[in-house]
Coordinates of N, CA and C in Angstrom, one line a residue:
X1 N 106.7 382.5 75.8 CA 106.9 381.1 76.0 C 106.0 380.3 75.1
X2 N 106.2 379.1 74.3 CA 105.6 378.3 73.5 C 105.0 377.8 74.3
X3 N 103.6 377.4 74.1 CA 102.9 376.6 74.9 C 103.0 375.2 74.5
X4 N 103.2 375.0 72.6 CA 103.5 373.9 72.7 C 105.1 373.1 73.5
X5 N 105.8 373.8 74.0 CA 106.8 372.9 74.7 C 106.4 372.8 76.5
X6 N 105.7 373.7 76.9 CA 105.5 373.9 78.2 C 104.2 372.6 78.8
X7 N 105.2 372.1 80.0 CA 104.3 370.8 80.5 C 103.3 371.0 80.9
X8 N 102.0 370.4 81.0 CA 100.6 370.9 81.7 C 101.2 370.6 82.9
X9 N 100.3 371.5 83.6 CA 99.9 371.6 85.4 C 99.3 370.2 85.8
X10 N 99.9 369.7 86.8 CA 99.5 368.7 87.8 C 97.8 369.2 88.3
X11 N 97.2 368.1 87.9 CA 95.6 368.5 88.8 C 95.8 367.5 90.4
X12 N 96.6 368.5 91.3 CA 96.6 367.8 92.3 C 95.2 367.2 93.2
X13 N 94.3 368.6 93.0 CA 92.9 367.7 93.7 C 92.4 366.3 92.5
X14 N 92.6 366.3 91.5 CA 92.6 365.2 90.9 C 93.1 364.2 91.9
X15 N 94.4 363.7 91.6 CA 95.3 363.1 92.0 C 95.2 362.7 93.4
X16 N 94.4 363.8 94.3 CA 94.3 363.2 95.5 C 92.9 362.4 95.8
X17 N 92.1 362.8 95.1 CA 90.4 362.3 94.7 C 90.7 361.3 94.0
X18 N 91.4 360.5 93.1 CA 91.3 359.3 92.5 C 92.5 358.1 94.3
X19 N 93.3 359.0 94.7 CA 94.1 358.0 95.4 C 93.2 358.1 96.4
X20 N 92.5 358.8 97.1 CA 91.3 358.5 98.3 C 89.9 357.1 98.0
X21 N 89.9 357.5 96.5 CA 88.5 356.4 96.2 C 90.0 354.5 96.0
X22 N 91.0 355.3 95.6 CA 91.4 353.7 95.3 C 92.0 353.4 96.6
X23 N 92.1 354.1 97.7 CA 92.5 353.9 99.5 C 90.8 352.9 100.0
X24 N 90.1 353.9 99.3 CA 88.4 352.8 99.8 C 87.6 351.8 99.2
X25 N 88.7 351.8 98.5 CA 88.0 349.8 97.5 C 88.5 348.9 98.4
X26 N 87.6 347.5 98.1 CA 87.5 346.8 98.9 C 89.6 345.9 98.6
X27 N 89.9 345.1 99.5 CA 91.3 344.9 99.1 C 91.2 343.9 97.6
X28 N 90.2 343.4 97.2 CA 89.9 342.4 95.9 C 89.5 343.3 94.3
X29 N 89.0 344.7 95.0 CA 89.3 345.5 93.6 C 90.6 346.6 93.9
X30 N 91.3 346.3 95.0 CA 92.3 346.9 94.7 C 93.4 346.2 94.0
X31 N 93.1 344.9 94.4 CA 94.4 343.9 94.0 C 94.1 343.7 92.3
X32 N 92.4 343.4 91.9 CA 92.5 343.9 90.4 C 93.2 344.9 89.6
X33 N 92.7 346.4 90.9 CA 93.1 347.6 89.9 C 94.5 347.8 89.8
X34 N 95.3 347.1 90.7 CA 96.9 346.8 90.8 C 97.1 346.0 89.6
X35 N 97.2 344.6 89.1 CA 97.1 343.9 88.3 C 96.9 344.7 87.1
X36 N 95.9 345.3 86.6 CA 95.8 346.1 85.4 C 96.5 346.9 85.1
X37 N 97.1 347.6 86.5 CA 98.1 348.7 86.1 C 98.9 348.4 85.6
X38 N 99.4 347.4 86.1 CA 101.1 346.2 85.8 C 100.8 346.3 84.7
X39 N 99.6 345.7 84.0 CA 99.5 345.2 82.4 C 99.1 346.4 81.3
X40 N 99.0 347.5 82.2 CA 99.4 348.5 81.1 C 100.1 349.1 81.1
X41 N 101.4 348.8 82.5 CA 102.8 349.4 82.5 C 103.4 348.5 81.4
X42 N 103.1 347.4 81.6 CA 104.2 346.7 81.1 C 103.8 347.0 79.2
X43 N 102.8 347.1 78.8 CA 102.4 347.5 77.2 C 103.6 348.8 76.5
X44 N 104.1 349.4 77.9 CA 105.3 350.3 77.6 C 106.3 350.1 77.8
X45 N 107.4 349.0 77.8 CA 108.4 348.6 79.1 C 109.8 349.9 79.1
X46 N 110.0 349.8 80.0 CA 111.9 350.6 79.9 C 112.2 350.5 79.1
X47 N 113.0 351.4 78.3 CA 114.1 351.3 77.6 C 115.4 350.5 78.0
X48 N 115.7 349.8 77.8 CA 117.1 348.7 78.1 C 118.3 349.6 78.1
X49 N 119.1 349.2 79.0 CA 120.8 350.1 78.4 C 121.0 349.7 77.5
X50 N 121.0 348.5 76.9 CA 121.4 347.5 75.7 C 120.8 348.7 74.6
X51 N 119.5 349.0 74.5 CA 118.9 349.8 73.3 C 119.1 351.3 73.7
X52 N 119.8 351.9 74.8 CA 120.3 353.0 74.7 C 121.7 353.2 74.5
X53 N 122.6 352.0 74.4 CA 123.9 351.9 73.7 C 123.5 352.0 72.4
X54 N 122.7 351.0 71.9 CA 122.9 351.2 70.4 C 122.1 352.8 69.7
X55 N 121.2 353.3 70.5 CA 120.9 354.1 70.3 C 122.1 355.5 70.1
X56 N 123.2 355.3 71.1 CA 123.7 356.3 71.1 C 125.2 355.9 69.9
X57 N 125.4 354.8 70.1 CA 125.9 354.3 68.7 C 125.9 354.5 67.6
X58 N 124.7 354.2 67.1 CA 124.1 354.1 65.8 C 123.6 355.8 65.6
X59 N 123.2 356.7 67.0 CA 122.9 357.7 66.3 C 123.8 359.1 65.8
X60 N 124.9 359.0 66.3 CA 125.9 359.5 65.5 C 126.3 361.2 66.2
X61 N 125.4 361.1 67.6 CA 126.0 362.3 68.7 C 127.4 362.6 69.1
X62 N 128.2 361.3 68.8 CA 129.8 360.4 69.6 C 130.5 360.6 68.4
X63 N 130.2 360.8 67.1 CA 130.7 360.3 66.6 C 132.6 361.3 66.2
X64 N 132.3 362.3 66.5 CA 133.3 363.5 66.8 C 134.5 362.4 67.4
X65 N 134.2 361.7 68.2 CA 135.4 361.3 69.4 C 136.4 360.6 68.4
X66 N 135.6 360.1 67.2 CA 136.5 359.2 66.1 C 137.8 359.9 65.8
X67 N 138.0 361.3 65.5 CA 138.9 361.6 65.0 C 140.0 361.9 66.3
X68 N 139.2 362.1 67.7 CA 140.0 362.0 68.7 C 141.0 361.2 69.3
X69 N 142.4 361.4 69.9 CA 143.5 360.4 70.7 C 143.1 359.6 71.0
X70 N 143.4 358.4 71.1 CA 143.3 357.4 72.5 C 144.2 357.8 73.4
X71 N 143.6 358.1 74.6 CA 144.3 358.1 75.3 C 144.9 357.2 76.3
X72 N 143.8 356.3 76.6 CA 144.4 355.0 77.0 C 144.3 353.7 76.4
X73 N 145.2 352.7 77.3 CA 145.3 351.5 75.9 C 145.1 350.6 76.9
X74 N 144.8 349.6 76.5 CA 144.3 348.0 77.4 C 145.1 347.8 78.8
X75 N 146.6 348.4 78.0 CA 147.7 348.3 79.1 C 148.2 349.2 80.5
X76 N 146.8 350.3 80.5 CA 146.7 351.0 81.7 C 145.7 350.5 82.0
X77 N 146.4 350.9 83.7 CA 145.0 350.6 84.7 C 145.1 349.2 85.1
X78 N 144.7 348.9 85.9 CA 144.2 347.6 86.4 C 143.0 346.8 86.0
X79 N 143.2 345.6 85.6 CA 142.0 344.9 85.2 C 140.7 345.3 86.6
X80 N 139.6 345.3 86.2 CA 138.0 345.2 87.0 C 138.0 343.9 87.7
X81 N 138.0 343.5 89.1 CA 137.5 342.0 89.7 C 136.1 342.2 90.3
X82 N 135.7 341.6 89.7 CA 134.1 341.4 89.7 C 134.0 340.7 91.1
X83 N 132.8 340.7 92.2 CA 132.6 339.7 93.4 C 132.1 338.5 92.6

């Protein structure tokens, strides 16, 4: 097995030792240490569908389907009614 593809191991007593000390902060360094986290989630945000459409677009995985039938046309099916 390559080590470089294989995920490291969870350090669960980690994980339980940092969520016990942040269970015993006072609720004004917890609501800080919340706040910071926001602002270094957000430094990474989701990927959008919008940028995984073009992604899958633009990158040329689909692109096989070109030479494929249509098999349906505007004129099948029922239009979509939105609420």
């Amino acid at each position: 097995m390559n080590s470089e593809t294989t995920e490291p191991k969870a350090n669960l007593q980690l994980v339980e030792s940092i969520v016990q000390l942040i269970r015993s902060l006072p609720t004004v360094d917890r609501q800080i240490l919340e706040q910071r986290l926001s602002e270094e989630l957000m430094e990474y945000p989701e990927v959008t569908t919008q940028e995984i459409m073009q992604i899958a677009h633009h990158g040329g995985a689909f692109d096989f389907l070109h030479d494929e039938p249509d098999l349906y046309t505007l004129e099948d099916g029922e239009p979509v009614q939105w609420p």
